[in-house]
C-alpha positions as MATLAB code, in Angstrom:
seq = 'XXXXXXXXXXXXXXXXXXXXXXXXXXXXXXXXXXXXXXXXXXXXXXXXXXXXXXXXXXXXXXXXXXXXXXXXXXXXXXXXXXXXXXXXXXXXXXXXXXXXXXXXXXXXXXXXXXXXXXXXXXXXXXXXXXXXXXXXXXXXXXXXXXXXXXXXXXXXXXXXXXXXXXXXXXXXXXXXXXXXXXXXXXXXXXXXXXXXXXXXXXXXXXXXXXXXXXXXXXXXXXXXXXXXXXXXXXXXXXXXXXXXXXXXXXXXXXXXXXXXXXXXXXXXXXXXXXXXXXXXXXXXXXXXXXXXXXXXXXXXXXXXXXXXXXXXXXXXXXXXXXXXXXXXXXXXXXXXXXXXXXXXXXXXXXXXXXXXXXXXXXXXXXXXXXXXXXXXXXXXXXXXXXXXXXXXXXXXXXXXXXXXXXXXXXXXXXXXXXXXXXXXX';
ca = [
      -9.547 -103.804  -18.545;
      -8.309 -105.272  -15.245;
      -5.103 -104.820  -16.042;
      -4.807 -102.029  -17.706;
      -6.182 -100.643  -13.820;
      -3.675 -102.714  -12.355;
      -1.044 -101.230  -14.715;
      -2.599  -97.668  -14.369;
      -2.432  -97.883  -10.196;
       0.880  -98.775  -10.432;
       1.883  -96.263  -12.345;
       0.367  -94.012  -10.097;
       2.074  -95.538   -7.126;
       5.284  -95.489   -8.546;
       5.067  -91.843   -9.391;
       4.155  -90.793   -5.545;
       7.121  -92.884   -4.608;
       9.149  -90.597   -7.169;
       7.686  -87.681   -6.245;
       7.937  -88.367   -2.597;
      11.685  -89.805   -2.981;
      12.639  -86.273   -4.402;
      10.869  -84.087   -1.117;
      12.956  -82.279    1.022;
      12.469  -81.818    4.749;
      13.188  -78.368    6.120;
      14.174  -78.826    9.706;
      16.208  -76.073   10.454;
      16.091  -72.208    9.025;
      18.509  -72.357    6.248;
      16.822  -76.085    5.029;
      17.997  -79.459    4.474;
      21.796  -78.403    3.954;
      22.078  -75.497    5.993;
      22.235  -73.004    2.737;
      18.772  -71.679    2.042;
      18.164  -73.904   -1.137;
      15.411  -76.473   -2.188;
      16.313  -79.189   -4.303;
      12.706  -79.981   -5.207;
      10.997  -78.681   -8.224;
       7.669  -77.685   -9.334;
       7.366  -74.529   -6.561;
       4.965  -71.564   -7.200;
       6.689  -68.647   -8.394;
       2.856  -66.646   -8.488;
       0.041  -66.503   -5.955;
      -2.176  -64.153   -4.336;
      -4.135  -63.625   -1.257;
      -6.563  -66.630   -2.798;
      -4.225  -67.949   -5.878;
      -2.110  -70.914   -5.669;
      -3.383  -70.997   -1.762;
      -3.523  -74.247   -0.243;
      -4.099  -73.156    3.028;
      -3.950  -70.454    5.642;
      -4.332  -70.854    9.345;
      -4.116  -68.022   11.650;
      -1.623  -67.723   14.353;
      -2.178  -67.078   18.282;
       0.886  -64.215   17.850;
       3.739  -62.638   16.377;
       7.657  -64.087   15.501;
      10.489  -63.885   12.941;
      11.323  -67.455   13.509;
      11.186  -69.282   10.348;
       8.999  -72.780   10.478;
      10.514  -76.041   10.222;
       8.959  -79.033    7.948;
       9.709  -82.528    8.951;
       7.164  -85.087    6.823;
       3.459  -83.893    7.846;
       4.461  -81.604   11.017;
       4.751  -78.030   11.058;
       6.694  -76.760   14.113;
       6.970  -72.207   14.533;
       7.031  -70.335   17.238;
       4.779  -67.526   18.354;
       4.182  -64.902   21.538;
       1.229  -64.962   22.863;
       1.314  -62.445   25.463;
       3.886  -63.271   27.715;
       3.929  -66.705   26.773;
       6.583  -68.487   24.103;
       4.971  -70.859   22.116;
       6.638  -74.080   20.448;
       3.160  -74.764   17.869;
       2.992  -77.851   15.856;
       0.686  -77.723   12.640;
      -0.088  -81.156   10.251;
       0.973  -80.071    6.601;
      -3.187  -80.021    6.106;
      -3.125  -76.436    8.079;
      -4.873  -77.915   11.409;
      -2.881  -77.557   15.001;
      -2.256  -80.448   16.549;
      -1.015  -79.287   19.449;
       1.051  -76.361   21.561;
       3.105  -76.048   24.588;
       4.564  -73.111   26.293;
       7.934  -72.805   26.208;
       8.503  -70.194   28.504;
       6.785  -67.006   30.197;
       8.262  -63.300   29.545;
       7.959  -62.003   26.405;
       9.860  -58.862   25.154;
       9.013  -56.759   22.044;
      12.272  -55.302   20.618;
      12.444  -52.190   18.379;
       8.807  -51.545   17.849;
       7.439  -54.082   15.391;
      11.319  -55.898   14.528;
      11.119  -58.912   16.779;
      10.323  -60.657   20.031;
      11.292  -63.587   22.377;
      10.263  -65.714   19.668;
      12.574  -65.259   17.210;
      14.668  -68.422   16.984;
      13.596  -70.892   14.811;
      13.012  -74.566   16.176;
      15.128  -77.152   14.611;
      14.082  -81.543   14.178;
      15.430  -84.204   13.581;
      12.092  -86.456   12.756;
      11.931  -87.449   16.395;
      12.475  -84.513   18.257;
      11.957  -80.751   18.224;
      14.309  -77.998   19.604;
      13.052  -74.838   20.702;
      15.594  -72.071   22.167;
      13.692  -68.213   23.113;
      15.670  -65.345   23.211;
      15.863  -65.125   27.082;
      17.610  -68.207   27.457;
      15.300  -71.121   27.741;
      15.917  -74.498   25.726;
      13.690  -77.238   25.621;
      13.603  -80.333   24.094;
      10.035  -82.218   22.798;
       9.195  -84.783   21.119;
       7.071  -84.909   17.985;
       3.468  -85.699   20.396;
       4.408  -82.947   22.329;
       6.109  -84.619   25.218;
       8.617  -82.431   27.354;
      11.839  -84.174   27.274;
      14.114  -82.367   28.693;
      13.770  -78.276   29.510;
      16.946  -75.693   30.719;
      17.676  -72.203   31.427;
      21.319  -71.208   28.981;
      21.056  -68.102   31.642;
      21.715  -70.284   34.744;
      24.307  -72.191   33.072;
      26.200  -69.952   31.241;
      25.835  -66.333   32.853;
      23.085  -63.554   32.303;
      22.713  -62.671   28.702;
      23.560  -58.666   28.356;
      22.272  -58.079   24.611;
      20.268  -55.255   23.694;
      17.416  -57.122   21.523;
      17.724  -61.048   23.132;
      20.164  -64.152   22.332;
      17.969  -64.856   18.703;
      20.609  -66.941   17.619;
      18.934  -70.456   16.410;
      21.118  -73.862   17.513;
      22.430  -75.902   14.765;
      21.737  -79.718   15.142;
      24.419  -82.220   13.741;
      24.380  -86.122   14.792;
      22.301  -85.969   17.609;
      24.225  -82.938   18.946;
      22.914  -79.146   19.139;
      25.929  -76.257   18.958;
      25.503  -72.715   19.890;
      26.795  -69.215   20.139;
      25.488  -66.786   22.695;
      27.879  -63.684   22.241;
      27.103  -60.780   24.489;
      28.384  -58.590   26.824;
      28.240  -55.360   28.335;
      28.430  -51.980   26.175;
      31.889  -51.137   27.436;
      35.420  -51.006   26.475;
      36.054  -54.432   27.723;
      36.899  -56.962   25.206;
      34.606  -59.439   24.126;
      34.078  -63.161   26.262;
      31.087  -64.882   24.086;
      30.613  -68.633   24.882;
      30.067  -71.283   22.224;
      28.467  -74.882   23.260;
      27.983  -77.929   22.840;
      24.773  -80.324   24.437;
      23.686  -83.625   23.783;
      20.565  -82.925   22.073;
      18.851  -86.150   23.947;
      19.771  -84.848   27.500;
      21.071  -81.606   27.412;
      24.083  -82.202   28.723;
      26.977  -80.132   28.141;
      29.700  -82.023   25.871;
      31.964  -79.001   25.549;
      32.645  -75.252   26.273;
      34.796  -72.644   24.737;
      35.067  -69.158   25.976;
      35.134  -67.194   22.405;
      37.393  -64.104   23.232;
      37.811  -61.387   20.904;
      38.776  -57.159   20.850;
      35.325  -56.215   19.989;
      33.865  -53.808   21.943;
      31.061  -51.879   23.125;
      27.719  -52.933   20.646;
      29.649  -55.006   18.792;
      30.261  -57.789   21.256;
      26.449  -57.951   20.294;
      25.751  -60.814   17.933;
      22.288  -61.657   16.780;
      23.764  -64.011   13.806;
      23.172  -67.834   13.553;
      26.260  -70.355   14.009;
      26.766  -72.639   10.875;
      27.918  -76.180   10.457;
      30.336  -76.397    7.102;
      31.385  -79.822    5.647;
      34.971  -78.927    3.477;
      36.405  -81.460    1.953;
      35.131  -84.447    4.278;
      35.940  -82.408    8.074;
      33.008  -80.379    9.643;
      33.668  -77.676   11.610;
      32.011  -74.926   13.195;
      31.433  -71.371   12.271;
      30.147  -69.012   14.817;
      30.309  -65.105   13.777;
      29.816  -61.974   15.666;
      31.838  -59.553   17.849;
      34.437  -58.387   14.615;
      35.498  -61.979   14.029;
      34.439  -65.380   11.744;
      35.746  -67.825   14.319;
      36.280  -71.477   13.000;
      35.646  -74.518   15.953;
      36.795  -77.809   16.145;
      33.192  -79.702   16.358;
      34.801  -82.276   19.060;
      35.899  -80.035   21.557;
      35.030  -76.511   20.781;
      38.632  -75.744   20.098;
      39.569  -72.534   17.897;
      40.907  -73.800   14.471;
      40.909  -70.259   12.320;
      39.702  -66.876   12.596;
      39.095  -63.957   10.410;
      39.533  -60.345   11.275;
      39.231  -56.892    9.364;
      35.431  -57.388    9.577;
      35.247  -54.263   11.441;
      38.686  -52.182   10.292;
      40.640  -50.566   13.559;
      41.226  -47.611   11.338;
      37.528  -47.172   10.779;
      35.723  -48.720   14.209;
      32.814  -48.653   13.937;
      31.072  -49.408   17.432;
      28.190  -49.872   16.494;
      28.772  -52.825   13.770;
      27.131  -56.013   15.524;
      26.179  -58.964   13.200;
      22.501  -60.338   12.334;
      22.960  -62.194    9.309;
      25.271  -65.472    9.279;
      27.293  -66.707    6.858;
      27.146  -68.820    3.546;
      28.908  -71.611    2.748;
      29.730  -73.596   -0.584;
      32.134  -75.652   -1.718;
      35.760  -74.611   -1.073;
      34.296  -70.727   -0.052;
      32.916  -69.266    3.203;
      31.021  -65.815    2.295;
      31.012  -63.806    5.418;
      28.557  -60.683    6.250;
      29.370  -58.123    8.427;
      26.477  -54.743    8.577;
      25.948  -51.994    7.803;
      28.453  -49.946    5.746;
      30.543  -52.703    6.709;
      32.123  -55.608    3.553;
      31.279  -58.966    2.282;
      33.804  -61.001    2.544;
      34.741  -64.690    0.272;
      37.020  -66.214    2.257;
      39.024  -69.623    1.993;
      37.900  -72.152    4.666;
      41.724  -74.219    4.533;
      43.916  -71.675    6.987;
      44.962  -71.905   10.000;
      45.262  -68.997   12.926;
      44.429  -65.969   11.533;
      43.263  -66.482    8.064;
      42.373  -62.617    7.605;
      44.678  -62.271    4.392;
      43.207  -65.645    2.797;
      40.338  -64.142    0.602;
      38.941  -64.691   -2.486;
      37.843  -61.082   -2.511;
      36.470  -58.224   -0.655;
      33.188  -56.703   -1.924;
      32.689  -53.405   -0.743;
      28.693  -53.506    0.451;
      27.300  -56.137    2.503;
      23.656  -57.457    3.628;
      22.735  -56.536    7.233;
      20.128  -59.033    7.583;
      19.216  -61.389    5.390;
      22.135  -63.810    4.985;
      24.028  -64.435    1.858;
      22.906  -67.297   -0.751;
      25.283  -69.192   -3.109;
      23.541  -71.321   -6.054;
      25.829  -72.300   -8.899;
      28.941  -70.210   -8.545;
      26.975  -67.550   -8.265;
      26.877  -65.521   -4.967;
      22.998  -63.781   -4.012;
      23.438  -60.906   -1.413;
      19.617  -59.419   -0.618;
      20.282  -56.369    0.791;
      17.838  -54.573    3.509;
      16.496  -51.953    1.474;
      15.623  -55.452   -1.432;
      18.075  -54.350   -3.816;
      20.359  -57.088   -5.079;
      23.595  -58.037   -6.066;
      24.864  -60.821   -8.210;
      28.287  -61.819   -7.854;
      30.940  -64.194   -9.496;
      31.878  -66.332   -6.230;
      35.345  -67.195   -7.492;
      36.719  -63.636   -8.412;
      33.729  -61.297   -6.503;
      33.564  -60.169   -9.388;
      29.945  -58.044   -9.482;
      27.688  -59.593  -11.885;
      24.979  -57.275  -11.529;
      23.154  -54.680   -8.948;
      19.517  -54.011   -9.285;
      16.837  -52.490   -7.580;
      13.860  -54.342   -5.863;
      11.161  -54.304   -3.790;
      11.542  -50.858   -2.093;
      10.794  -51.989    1.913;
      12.849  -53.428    4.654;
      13.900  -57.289    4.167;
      14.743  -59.281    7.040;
      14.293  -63.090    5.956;
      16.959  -64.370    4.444;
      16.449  -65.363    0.903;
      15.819  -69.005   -0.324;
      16.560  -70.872   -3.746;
      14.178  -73.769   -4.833;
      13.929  -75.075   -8.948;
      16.074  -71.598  -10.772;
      14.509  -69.528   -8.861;
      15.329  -67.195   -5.929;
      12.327  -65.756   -3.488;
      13.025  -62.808   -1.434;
      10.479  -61.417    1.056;
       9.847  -58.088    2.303;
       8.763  -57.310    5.320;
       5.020  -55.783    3.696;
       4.501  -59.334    2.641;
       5.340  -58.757   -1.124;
       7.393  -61.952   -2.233;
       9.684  -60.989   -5.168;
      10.722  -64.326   -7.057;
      14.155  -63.740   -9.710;
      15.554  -65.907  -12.025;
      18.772  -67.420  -10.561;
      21.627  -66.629  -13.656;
      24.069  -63.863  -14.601;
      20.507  -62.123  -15.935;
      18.376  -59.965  -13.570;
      14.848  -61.051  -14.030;
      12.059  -60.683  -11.956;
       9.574  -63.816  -12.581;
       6.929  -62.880  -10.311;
       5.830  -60.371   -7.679;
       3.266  -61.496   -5.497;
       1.787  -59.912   -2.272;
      -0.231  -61.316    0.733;
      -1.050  -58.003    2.557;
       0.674  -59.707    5.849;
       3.878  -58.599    7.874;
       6.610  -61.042    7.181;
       9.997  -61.566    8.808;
      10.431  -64.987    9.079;
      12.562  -67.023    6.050;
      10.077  -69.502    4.154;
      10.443  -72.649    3.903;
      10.035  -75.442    1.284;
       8.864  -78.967    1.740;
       6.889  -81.958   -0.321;
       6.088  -79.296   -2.833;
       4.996  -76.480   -1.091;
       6.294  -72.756    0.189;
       5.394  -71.933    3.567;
       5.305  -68.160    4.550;
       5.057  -67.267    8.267;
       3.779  -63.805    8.988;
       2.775  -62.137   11.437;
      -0.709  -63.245   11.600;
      -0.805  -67.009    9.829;
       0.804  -69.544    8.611;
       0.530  -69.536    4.191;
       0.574  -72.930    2.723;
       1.162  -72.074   -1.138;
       1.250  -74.930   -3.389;
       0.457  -74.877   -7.781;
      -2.938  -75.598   -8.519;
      -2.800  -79.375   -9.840;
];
């Protein structure tokens, strides 16, 4: 009997371990590789207010920033007044701890966003927290300051109509970002795109990022991207009319593509929100609005605006694009969808969804594909060449913030908590 318990803990043990060995952190918006998708299996396609609900923990104020998952920490942020929260939750739904970030908050086009709409990033040790007037701080998982600046001071007064929400990227130790802004004129576009060492906070490189946009469009509220081709990482940073490839060592411009916003067509009032996808030998860029989608191939040089896959002719606005399996997602704002072959462009499939505004970007964990609505309803589709709605589940809270997945569970951030949901065992 003995060992048959001795045989049956082990067992156990070793299926934790398993279980455990095949958890993904999220530490950044997009997840583990930077392109929305969950390699873990098992996730809740249904729940309710109460079904499937491991937890929920309310939430001292508002933000679109999507939380980040490192082990058993939690880390969102959240206005509270005019302070900027960086919170830190244990995976059990309890706070461990809070620190303000910085003071001035500013509500942007009524209930759309705040201050507090970049999402932290980690790297298991350390947290990075950037608001959307310029402040960047640096903590470490206890809570511990480490190192706090103003990207205002340094860099020039942000002029952007709704706040810099563009969220860093972290890679080795190293945090990249794009703050592209200017003033609504007929002056060309001078963005800047940076480089710090994420222990310090010192600057490792600058490039000015000059383009022809003008007036609104010099406005860019989209993400930079890190994207690994072929054994070379290099940056993407997108906004003001142009995909703009960067050396990752000194900033330096290696490609660009134009005809995002046509000269024959200007629009002026095209900036970007949602950044771009990457997969394997394929960049799929965004634009807004009325504006295309764009598969473009990441080996060019210069101006790579002729090297395309294929143009499709309707683009998401918000939510960013999601690539699983050849297979290209775009969630539009209005929830429709489109399905498209990401070799050719070729369109798969359009169909209608959840009729309300969408503003996370979708995520893909275990075939399926979960796109929220800003009403809280959660619509879960099969990923394949087949429309197919598995699920549609509603939590009766505002949502704007991307979930994330981690050791099992989908976390939704609304407006008012923090959702924990996780099958029943």
């Amino acid at each position: 009997m003995k060992r048959l318990l001795s045989l049956s803990a082990s067992i156990a043990m070793l299926m934790t371990v398993a279980s455990s060995a095949n958890a993904d952190n999220w530490p950044s918006w997009r997840g583990p590789k930077g392109n929305g998708i969950s390699s873990e299996k098992g996730i809740a396609t249904k729940w309710s207010k109460t079904e499937n609900v491991a937890w929920k923990t309310p939430l001292p104020g508002p933000a679109g920033a999507s939380p980040v998952v490192w082990d058993d920490k939690i880390f969102l942020t959240a206005a509270n007044g005019e302070d900027l929260l960086l919170l830190c939750y244990g995976t059990d739904g309890k706070e461990k701890w809070r620190q303000v970030i910085a003071k001035g908050n500013k509500d942007v086009r009524g209930d759309e966003g705040n201050s507090a709409s970049n999402s932290p990033v980690t790297d298991g040790k350390h947290v990075w927290t950037m608001m959307a007037n310029g402040i960047l701080a640096c903590h470490t998982f206890d809570g511990k300051e480490v190192w706090k600046l103003n990207l205002e001071d340094r860099y020039g007064k942000f002029n952007i109509q709704f706040g810099m929400t563009s969220t860093p990227i972290l890679d080795n130790g190293r945090l990249y970002l794009q703050m592209i802004h200017g003033a609504w004129s007929k002056e060309p576009s001078k963005g800047v795109v940076a480089c710090l060492d994420g222990a310090t906070g010192k600057e490792l490189w600058k490039h000015n990022r000059e383009t022809d946009a003008v007036d609104e469009n010099k406005h860019s509220y989209a993400s930079p991207m890190m994207y690994d081709y072929s054994g070379k990482k290099f940056l993407l940073t997108h906004g003001a009319d142009y995909l703009i490839a960067h050396d990752i060592s000194s900033g330096a411009e290696l490609f660009r593509c134009g005809d995002l916003n046509l000269k024959t067509k200007y629009d002026p009032t095209l900036r970007f929100v949602a950044s771009p996808a990457c997969a394997d030998g394929i960049i799929v860029v965004p634009t807004a609005k009325g504006g295309p989608c764009v598969g473009l191939k990441p080996d060019g040089k210069g101006d790579v605006t002729q090297l395309r896959f294929w143009t499709h002719a309707k683009t998401p606005d918000v939510p960013s694009p999601l690539i699983v399996d050849g297979l290209v997602y775009l969630g539009m704002h209005d929830g429709n969808l489109y399905c498209l072959d990401q070799g050719s462009g070729e369109q798969i499939y359009f169909e209608r969804g959840h009729r309300q505004r969408h503003r996370a970007s979708p995520v893909y964990a275990d075939g399926n594909i979960y796109m929220v609505a800003r009403d809280g309803v959660v619509t879960v589709v099969k990923a394949g060449k087949k429309f197919e709605v598995v699920s549609t589940n509603e939590i009766g809270e505002s949502i704007s913030a991307s979930p994330a997945i981690s050791n099992g569970v989908l976390y939704l951030r609304s407006f008012d908590s923090l959702w924990a949901i996780k099958k029943a065992n």
